[in-house]
JSON list of C-alpha atoms in Angstrom, two decimals:
[
{"chain": "A", "resi": 91, "resn": "MET", "atom": "CA", "xyz": [47.24, 113.60, 110.15]},
{"chain": "A", "resi": 92, "resn": "ALA", "atom": "CA", "xyz": [45.95, 115.61, 107.21]},
{"chain": "A", "resi": 93, "resn": "GLU", "atom": "CA", "xyz": [47.76, 115.48, 103.88]},
{"chain": "A", "resi": 94, "resn": "HIS", "atom": "CA", "xyz": [48.74, 119.16, 104.01]},
{"chain": "A", "resi": 95, "resn": "GLU", "atom": "CA", "xyz": [50.24, 118.77, 107.53]},
{"chain": "A", "resi": 96, "resn": "ARG", "atom": "CA", "xyz": [52.41, 115.83, 106.45]},
{"chain": "A", "resi": 97, "resn": "ASP", "atom": "CA", "xyz": [53.78, 117.82, 103.47]},
{"chain": "A", "resi": 98, "resn": "ALA", "atom": "CA", "xyz": [54.76, 120.65, 105.79]},
{"chain": "A", "resi": 99, "resn": "HIS", "atom": "CA", "xyz": [56.96, 118.29, 107.79]},
{"chain": "A", "resi": 100, "resn": "THR", "atom": "CA", "xyz": [58.60, 116.42, 104.94]},
{"chain": "A", "resi": 101, "resn": "GLY", "atom": "CA", "xyz": [58.91, 119.33, 102.54]},
{"chain": "A", "resi": 102, "resn": "PRO", "atom": "CA", "xyz": [58.89, 119.16, 98.78]},
{"chain": "A", "resi": 103, "resn": "PRO", "atom": "CA", "xyz": [61.04, 116.43, 97.22]},
{"chain": "A", "resi": 104, "resn": "PHE", "atom": "CA", "xyz": [63.32, 119.00, 95.54]},
{"chain": "A", "resi": 105, "resn": "ALA", "atom": "CA", "xyz": [64.19, 120.60, 98.89]},
{"chain": "A", "resi": 106, "resn": "ARG", "atom": "CA", "xyz": [65.03, 117.22, 100.44]},
{"chain": "A", "resi": 107, "resn": "ILE", "atom": "CA", "xyz": [67.21, 116.25, 97.50]},
{"chain": "A", "resi": 108, "resn": "LEU", "atom": "CA", "xyz": [68.97, 119.62, 97.60]},
{"chain": "A", "resi": 109, "resn": "PHE", "atom": "CA", "xyz": [69.53, 119.27, 101.35]},
{"chain": "A", "resi": 110, "resn": "TRP", "atom": "CA", "xyz": [71.15, 115.84, 100.95]},
{"chain": "A", "resi": 111, "resn": "LEU", "atom": "CA", "xyz": [73.29, 117.01, 98.03]},
{"chain": "A", "resi": 112, "resn": "VAL", "atom": "CA", "xyz": [74.55, 120.01, 100.01]},
{"chain": "A", "resi": 113, "resn": "LEU", "atom": "CA", "xyz": [75.21, 117.78, 103.02]},
{"chain": "A", "resi": 114, "resn": "ALA", "atom": "CA", "xyz": [77.14, 115.26, 100.89]},
{"chain": "A", "resi": 115, "resn": "ALA", "atom": "CA", "xyz": [79.19, 118.01, 99.21]},
{"chain": "A", "resi": 116, "resn": "GLY", "atom": "CA", "xyz": [80.00, 119.60, 102.57]},
{"chain": "A", "resi": 117, "resn": "THR", "atom": "CA", "xyz": [81.06, 116.26, 104.00]},
{"chain": "A", "resi": 118, "resn": "GLY", "atom": "CA", "xyz": [83.25, 115.64, 100.95]},
{"chain": "A", "resi": 119, "resn": "LEU", "atom": "CA", "xyz": [84.94, 119.01, 101.36]},
{"chain": "A", "resi": 120, "resn": "LEU", "atom": "CA", "xyz": [85.57, 118.36, 105.05]},
{"chain": "A", "resi": 121, "resn": "VAL", "atom": "CA", "xyz": [87.09, 114.95, 104.31]},
{"chain": "A", "resi": 122, "resn": "PHE", "atom": "CA", "xyz": [89.28, 116.40, 101.54]},
{"chain": "A", "resi": 123, "resn": "GLY", "atom": "CA", "xyz": [90.39, 119.27, 103.78]},
{"chain": "A", "resi": 124, "resn": "PHE", "atom": "CA", "xyz": [91.31, 116.85, 106.57]},
{"chain": "A", "resi": 125, "resn": "MET", "atom": "CA", "xyz": [93.24, 114.61, 104.17]},
{"chain": "A", "resi": 126, "resn": "ALA", "atom": "CA", "xyz": [95.10, 117.58, 102.69]},
{"chain": "A", "resi": 127, "resn": "TRP", "atom": "CA", "xyz": [95.98, 118.85, 106.16]},
{"chain": "A", "resi": 128, "resn": "ARG", "atom": "CA", "xyz": [97.28, 115.42, 107.23]},
{"chain": "A", "resi": 129, "resn": "ALA", "atom": "CA", "xyz": [99.00, 114.57, 103.93]},
{"chain": "A", "resi": 130, "resn": "THR", "atom": "CA", "xyz": [101.53, 117.40, 103.67]},
{"chain": "A", "resi": 131, "resn": "GLU", "atom": "CA", "xyz": [104.29, 118.41, 106.06]},
{"chain": "A", "resi": 132, "resn": "THR", "atom": "CA", "xyz": [106.65, 121.33, 105.40]},
{"chain": "A", "resi": 133, "resn": "HIS", "atom": "CA", "xyz": [109.71, 122.42, 107.36]},
{"chain": "A", "resi": 134, "resn": "HIS", "atom": "CA", "xyz": [112.93, 124.37, 106.85]},
{"chain": "A", "resi": 135, "resn": "ALA", "atom": "CA", "xyz": [116.24, 122.50, 106.60]},
{"chain": "A", "resi": 136, "resn": "LEU", "atom": "CA", "xyz": [119.85, 123.22, 105.75]},
{"chain": "A", "resi": 137, "resn": "PRO", "atom": "CA", "xyz": [121.14, 121.38, 102.65]},
{"chain": "A", "resi": 138, "resn": "ALA", "atom": "CA", "xyz": [122.99, 118.76, 104.73]},
{"chain": "A", "resi": 139, "resn": "GLU", "atom": "CA", "xyz": [119.90, 118.08, 106.87]},
{"chain": "A", "resi": 140, "resn": "ALA", "atom": "CA", "xyz": [117.74, 117.69, 103.77]},
{"chain": "A", "resi": 141, "resn": "ALA", "atom": "CA", "xyz": [120.30, 115.32, 102.23]},
{"chain": "A", "resi": 142, "resn": "GLY", "atom": "CA", "xyz": [120.10, 113.23, 105.40]},
{"chain": "A", "resi": 143, "resn": "GLU", "atom": "CA", "xyz": [116.31, 112.98, 105.11]},
{"chain": "A", "resi": 144, "resn": "PHE", "atom": "CA", "xyz": [116.61, 111.79, 101.51]},
{"chain": "A", "resi": 145, "resn": "ALA", "atom": "CA", "xyz": [119.29, 109.25, 102.50]},
{"chain": "A", "resi": 146, "resn": "ASP", "atom": "CA", "xyz": [117.07, 107.89, 105.29]},
{"chain": "A", "resi": 147, "resn": "VAL", "atom": "CA", "xyz": [114.19, 107.32, 102.87]},
{"chain": "A", "resi": 148, "resn": "LEU", "atom": "CA", "xyz": [116.40, 105.74, 100.19]},
{"chain": "A", "resi": 149, "resn": "GLU", "atom": "CA", "xyz": [117.95, 103.39, 102.74]},
{"chain": "A", "resi": 150, "resn": "ARG", "atom": "CA", "xyz": [114.52, 101.83, 103.41]},
{"chain": "A", "resi": 151, "resn": "GLN", "atom": "CA", "xyz": [113.66, 101.24, 99.74]},
{"chain": "A", "resi": 152, "resn": "PRO", "atom": "CA", "xyz": [113.80, 97.92, 97.87]},
{"chain": "A", "resi": 153, "resn": "SER", "atom": "CA", "xyz": [116.83, 97.50, 95.64]},
{"chain": "A", "resi": 154, "resn": "ARG", "atom": "CA", "xyz": [115.13, 97.81, 92.28]},
{"chain": "A", "resi": 155, "resn": "PRO", "atom": "CA", "xyz": [116.03, 100.61, 89.84]},
{"chain": "A", "resi": 156, "resn": "PRO", "atom": "CA", "xyz": [113.80, 103.71, 89.84]},
{"chain": "A", "resi": 157, "resn": "VAL", "atom": "CA", "xyz": [110.79, 103.67, 87.54]},
{"chain": "A", "resi": 158, "resn": "LEU", "atom": "CA", "xyz": [112.05, 106.81, 85.84]},
{"chain": "A", "resi": 159, "resn": "GLU", "atom": "CA", "xyz": [115.69, 107.81, 85.56]},
{"chain": "A", "resi": 160, "resn": "THR", "atom": "CA", "xyz": [116.34, 111.41, 84.57]},
{"chain": "A", "resi": 161, "resn": "ASP", "atom": "CA", "xyz": [119.19, 113.62, 83.54]},
{"chain": "A", "resi": 162, "resn": "PRO", "atom": "CA", "xyz": [117.96, 117.18, 84.16]},
{"chain": "A", "resi": 163, "resn": "GLU", "atom": "CA", "xyz": [120.99, 118.76, 82.50]},
{"chain": "A", "resi": 164, "resn": "ALA", "atom": "CA", "xyz": [120.46, 116.84, 79.27]},
{"chain": "A", "resi": 165, "resn": "GLY", "atom": "CA", "xyz": [116.67, 116.97, 79.64]},
{"chain": "A", "resi": 166, "resn": "THR", "atom": "CA", "xyz": [116.31, 113.23, 79.09]},
{"chain": "A", "resi": 167, "resn": "ARG", "atom": "CA", "xyz": [114.24, 110.58, 80.83]},
{"chain": "A", "resi": 168, "resn": "ARG", "atom": "CA", "xyz": [114.45, 106.82, 80.64]},
{"chain": "A", "resi": 169, "resn": "ARG", "atom": "CA", "xyz": [111.73, 104.54, 81.92]},
{"chain": "A", "resi": 170, "resn": "THR", "atom": "CA", "xyz": [112.67, 101.13, 83.29]},
{"chain": "A", "resi": 171, "resn": "ALA", "atom": "CA", "xyz": [110.58, 98.05, 82.53]},
{"chain": "A", "resi": 172, "resn": "PRO", "atom": "CA", "xyz": [108.26, 96.83, 85.29]},
{"chain": "A", "resi": 173, "resn": "PRO", "atom": "CA", "xyz": [109.23, 93.62, 87.12]},
{"chain": "A", "resi": 174, "resn": "ALA", "atom": "CA", "xyz": [108.24, 90.43, 85.31]},
{"chain": "A", "resi": 175, "resn": "GLY", "atom": "CA", "xyz": [106.69, 88.68, 88.31]},
{"chain": "A", "resi": 176, "resn": "PRO", "atom": "CA", "xyz": [104.02, 89.66, 90.80]},
{"chain": "A", "resi": 177, "resn": "VAL", "atom": "CA", "xyz": [104.66, 92.74, 92.95]},
{"chain": "A", "resi": 178, "resn": "SER", "atom": "CA", "xyz": [103.56, 93.68, 96.45]},
{"chain": "A", "resi": 179, "resn": "LYS", "atom": "CA", "xyz": [100.47, 95.81, 96.81]},
{"chain": "A", "resi": 180, "resn": "THR", "atom": "CA", "xyz": [101.08, 99.56, 96.83]},
{"chain": "A", "resi": 181, "resn": "ARG", "atom": "CA", "xyz": [99.54, 101.40, 99.79]},
{"chain": "A", "resi": 182, "resn": "LYS", "atom": "CA", "xyz": [100.67, 104.98, 99.23]},
{"chain": "A", "resi": 183, "resn": "LEU", "atom": "CA", "xyz": [102.50, 107.40, 97.00]},
{"chain": "A", "resi": 184, "resn": "CYS", "atom": "CA", "xyz": [105.11, 109.42, 98.88]},
{"chain": "A", "resi": 185, "resn": "VAL", "atom": "CA", "xyz": [106.93, 112.54, 97.73]},
{"chain": "A", "resi": 186, "resn": "LEU", "atom": "CA", "xyz": [109.86, 114.30, 99.37]},
{"chain": "A", "resi": 187, "resn": "ALA", "atom": "CA", "xyz": [110.98, 117.57, 97.79]},
{"chain": "A", "resi": 188, "resn": "TYR", "atom": "CA", "xyz": [113.72, 120.01, 98.73]},
{"chain": "A", "resi": 189, "resn": "HIS", "atom": "CA", "xyz": [113.50, 123.56, 97.43]},
{"chain": "A", "resi": 190, "resn": "ALA", "atom": "CA", "xyz": [117.05, 124.94, 97.64]},
{"chain": "A", "resi": 191, "resn": "GLY", "atom": "CA", "xyz": [115.96, 128.55, 97.10]},
{"chain": "A", "resi": 192, "resn": "ASN", "atom": "CA", "xyz": [114.02, 128.79, 100.36]},
{"chain": "A", "resi": 193, "resn": "GLY", "atom": "CA", "xyz": [115.37, 125.71, 102.18]},
{"chain": "A", "resi": 194, "resn": "ASN", "atom": "CA", "xyz": [111.94, 124.10, 102.49]},
{"chain": "A", "resi": 195, "resn": "VAL", "atom": "CA", "xyz": [111.50, 120.35, 102.68]},
{"chain": "A", "resi": 196, "resn": "VAL", "atom": "CA", "xyz": [108.01, 119.18, 101.72]},
{"chain": "A", "resi": 197, "resn": "ARG", "atom": "CA", "xyz": [106.76, 115.66, 102.40]},
{"chain": "A", "resi": 198, "resn": "THR", "atom": "CA", "xyz": [103.42, 114.45, 101.09]},
{"chain": "A", "resi": 199, "resn": "ASP", "atom": "CA", "xyz": [101.89, 110.99, 101.48]},
{"chain": "A", "resi": 200, "resn": "VAL", "atom": "CA", "xyz": [98.80, 110.17, 99.41]},
{"chain": "A", "resi": 201, "resn": "PRO", "atom": "CA", "xyz": [96.87, 106.91, 99.80]},
{"chain": "A", "resi": 202, "resn": "PHE", "atom": "CA", "xyz": [97.44, 105.05, 96.53]},
{"chain": "A", "resi": 203, "resn": "LEU", "atom": "CA", "xyz": [93.77, 104.14, 96.24]},
{"chain": "A", "resi": 204, "resn": "LEU", "atom": "CA", "xyz": [92.87, 107.86, 96.32]},
{"chain": "A", "resi": 205, "resn": "TYR", "atom": "CA", "xyz": [95.58, 108.53, 93.73]},
{"chain": "A", "resi": 206, "resn": "ARG", "atom": "CA", "xyz": [94.14, 105.80, 91.51]},
{"chain": "A", "resi": 207, "resn": "ILE", "atom": "CA", "xyz": [90.51, 106.84, 91.82]},
{"chain": "A", "resi": 208, "resn": "LYS", "atom": "CA", "xyz": [90.85, 110.61, 92.03]},
{"chain": "A", "resi": 209, "resn": "GLU", "atom": "CA", "xyz": [94.04, 111.56, 90.23]},
{"chain": "A", "resi": 210, "resn": "PRO", "atom": "CA", "xyz": [93.15, 115.32, 90.07]},
{"chain": "A", "resi": 211, "resn": "VAL", "atom": "CA", "xyz": [92.49, 115.42, 93.84]},
{"chain": "A", "resi": 212, "resn": "ALA", "atom": "CA", "xyz": [95.82, 113.72, 94.50]},
{"chain": "A", "resi": 213, "resn": "GLY", "atom": "CA", "xyz": [97.40, 116.29, 92.19]},
{"chain": "A", "resi": 214, "resn": "LEU", "atom": "CA", "xyz": [96.16, 119.04, 94.49]},
{"chain": "A", "resi": 215, "resn": "LEU", "atom": "CA", "xyz": [97.69, 117.27, 97.49]},
{"chain": "A", "resi": 216, "resn": "LEU", "atom": "CA", "xyz": [101.02, 116.99, 95.64]},
{"chain": "A", "resi": 217, "resn": "GLN", "atom": "CA", "xyz": [101.07, 120.60, 94.46]},
{"chain": "A", "resi": 218, "resn": "LYS", "atom": "CA", "xyz": [103.54, 121.92, 97.07]},
{"chain": "A", "resi": 219, "resn": "THR", "atom": "CA", "xyz": [106.08, 119.26, 96.11]},
{"chain": "A", "resi": 220, "resn": "ARG", "atom": "CA", "xyz": [106.21, 120.35, 92.45]},
{"chain": "A", "resi": 221, "resn": "TYR", "atom": "CA", "xyz": [105.84, 116.71, 91.45]},
{"chain": "A", "resi": 222, "resn": "ASP", "atom": "CA", "xyz": [103.70, 116.53, 88.33]},
{"chain": "A", "resi": 223, "resn": "PRO", "atom": "CA", "xyz": [103.11, 112.91, 87.26]},
{"chain": "A", "resi": 224, "resn": "GLU", "atom": "CA", "xyz": [101.41, 114.06, 84.06]},
{"chain": "A", "resi": 225, "resn": "THR", "atom": "CA", "xyz": [104.52, 115.94, 82.88]},
{"chain": "A", "resi": 226, "resn": "LEU", "atom": "CA", "xyz": [106.62, 112.86, 83.62]},
{"chain": "A", "resi": 227, "resn": "GLY", "atom": "CA", "xyz": [104.20, 110.58, 81.77]},
{"chain": "A", "resi": 228, "resn": "LEU", "atom": "CA", "xyz": [103.36, 108.55, 84.87]},
{"chain": "A", "resi": 229, "resn": "ASN", "atom": "CA", "xyz": [99.88, 107.42, 85.83]},
{"chain": "A", "resi": 230, "resn": "PRO", "atom": "CA", "xyz": [98.60, 105.31, 88.74]},
{"chain": "A", "resi": 231, "resn": "GLN", "atom": "CA", "xyz": [97.89, 102.27, 86.56]},
{"chain": "A", "resi": 232, "resn": "ASP", "atom": "CA", "xyz": [101.48, 102.21, 85.30]},
{"chain": "A", "resi": 233, "resn": "LEU", "atom": "CA", "xyz": [102.98, 102.77, 88.75]},
{"chain": "A", "resi": 234, "resn": "ALA", "atom": "CA", "xyz": [100.95, 99.91, 90.25]},
{"chain": "A", "resi": 235, "resn": "LYS", "atom": "CA", "xyz": [102.84, 97.50, 87.95]},
{"chain": "A", "resi": 236, "resn": "TYR", "atom": "CA", "xyz": [106.12, 98.34, 89.70]},
{"chain": "A", "resi": 237, "resn": "GLY", "atom": "CA", "xyz": [105.09, 97.87, 93.32]},
{"chain": "A", "resi": 238, "resn": "PRO", "atom": "CA", "xyz": [106.88, 99.50, 96.27]},
{"chain": "A", "resi": 239, "resn": "GLY", "atom": "CA", "xyz": [110.15, 101.29, 95.59]},
{"chain": "A", "resi": 240, "resn": "VAL", "atom": "CA", "xyz": [111.60, 104.46, 94.11]},
{"chain": "A", "resi": 241, "resn": "VAL", "atom": "CA", "xyz": [109.71, 106.07, 91.26]},
{"chain": "A", "resi": 242, "resn": "ILE", "atom": "CA", "xyz": [112.11, 108.95, 90.65]},
{"chain": "A", "resi": 243, "resn": "ASP", "atom": "CA", "xyz": [115.09, 110.49, 92.42]},
{"chain": "A", "resi": 244, "resn": "GLU", "atom": "CA", "xyz": [115.90, 113.70, 90.62]},
{"chain": "A", "resi": 245, "resn": "ARG", "atom": "CA", "xyz": [118.58, 116.23, 91.51]},
{"chain": "A", "resi": 246, "resn": "ARG", "atom": "CA", "xyz": [118.30, 119.52, 89.69]},
{"chain": "A", "resi": 247, "resn": "PRO", "atom": "CA", "xyz": [121.21, 121.85, 88.83]},
{"chain": "A", "resi": 248, "resn": "ASN", "atom": "CA", "xyz": [119.82, 124.60, 91.13]},
{"chain": "A", "resi": 249, "resn": "GLY", "atom": "CA", "xyz": [120.08, 122.28, 94.17]},
{"chain": "A", "resi": 250, "resn": "ASP", "atom": "CA", "xyz": [116.42, 121.23, 94.24]},
{"chain": "A", "resi": 251, "resn": "ARG", "atom": "CA", "xyz": [115.73, 117.56, 94.72]},
{"chain": "A", "resi": 252, "resn": "LEU", "atom": "CA", "xyz": [112.67, 115.41, 94.18]},
{"chain": "A", "resi": 253, "resn": "LEU", "atom": "CA", "xyz": [112.21, 111.87, 95.48]},
{"chain": "A", "resi": 254, "resn": "VAL", "atom": "CA", "xyz": [109.03, 109.93, 94.75]},
{"chain": "A", "resi": 255, "resn": "TRP", "atom": "CA", "xyz": [108.45, 106.40, 96.01]},
{"chain": "A", "resi": 256, "resn": "LEU", "atom": "CA", "xyz": [105.71, 103.88, 96.54]},
{"chain": "A", "resi": 257, "resn": "GLU", "atom": "CA", "xyz": [105.09, 102.02, 99.79]}
]
């Protein structure tokens, strides 16, 4: 095969590199879209139904105090110390939020490894829940020290509620 015929089939190196970059970016977007679609569930609930969902989740949690205790009326937060001994491995960050104004309950589960590696991406997945770890001063490295259990259970004066836990 002549040199010029081989180049026609393989193309210039820049075009091949560009092709693979576009393919990788497209694959990444598809994976992110799939994860976002699977991570968040929203439904409408009456206040009593929403309270039952929160109670069900809290019932399954270990009996350690929350990582962050808040008083929304006073605007104060108190962080508890992490356990002294070893903790179980954390698999995912879960958020359950109730928006009293529209009656929506939003549940988002984010793999903890994704949260650790790609905090901004996890932030996008958590957007509908109105949970902002940055505002609360929480980061994945700190949360990993606590292991599974409640991170925050916050009830707001307007009836909204936010529950964050690690599994």
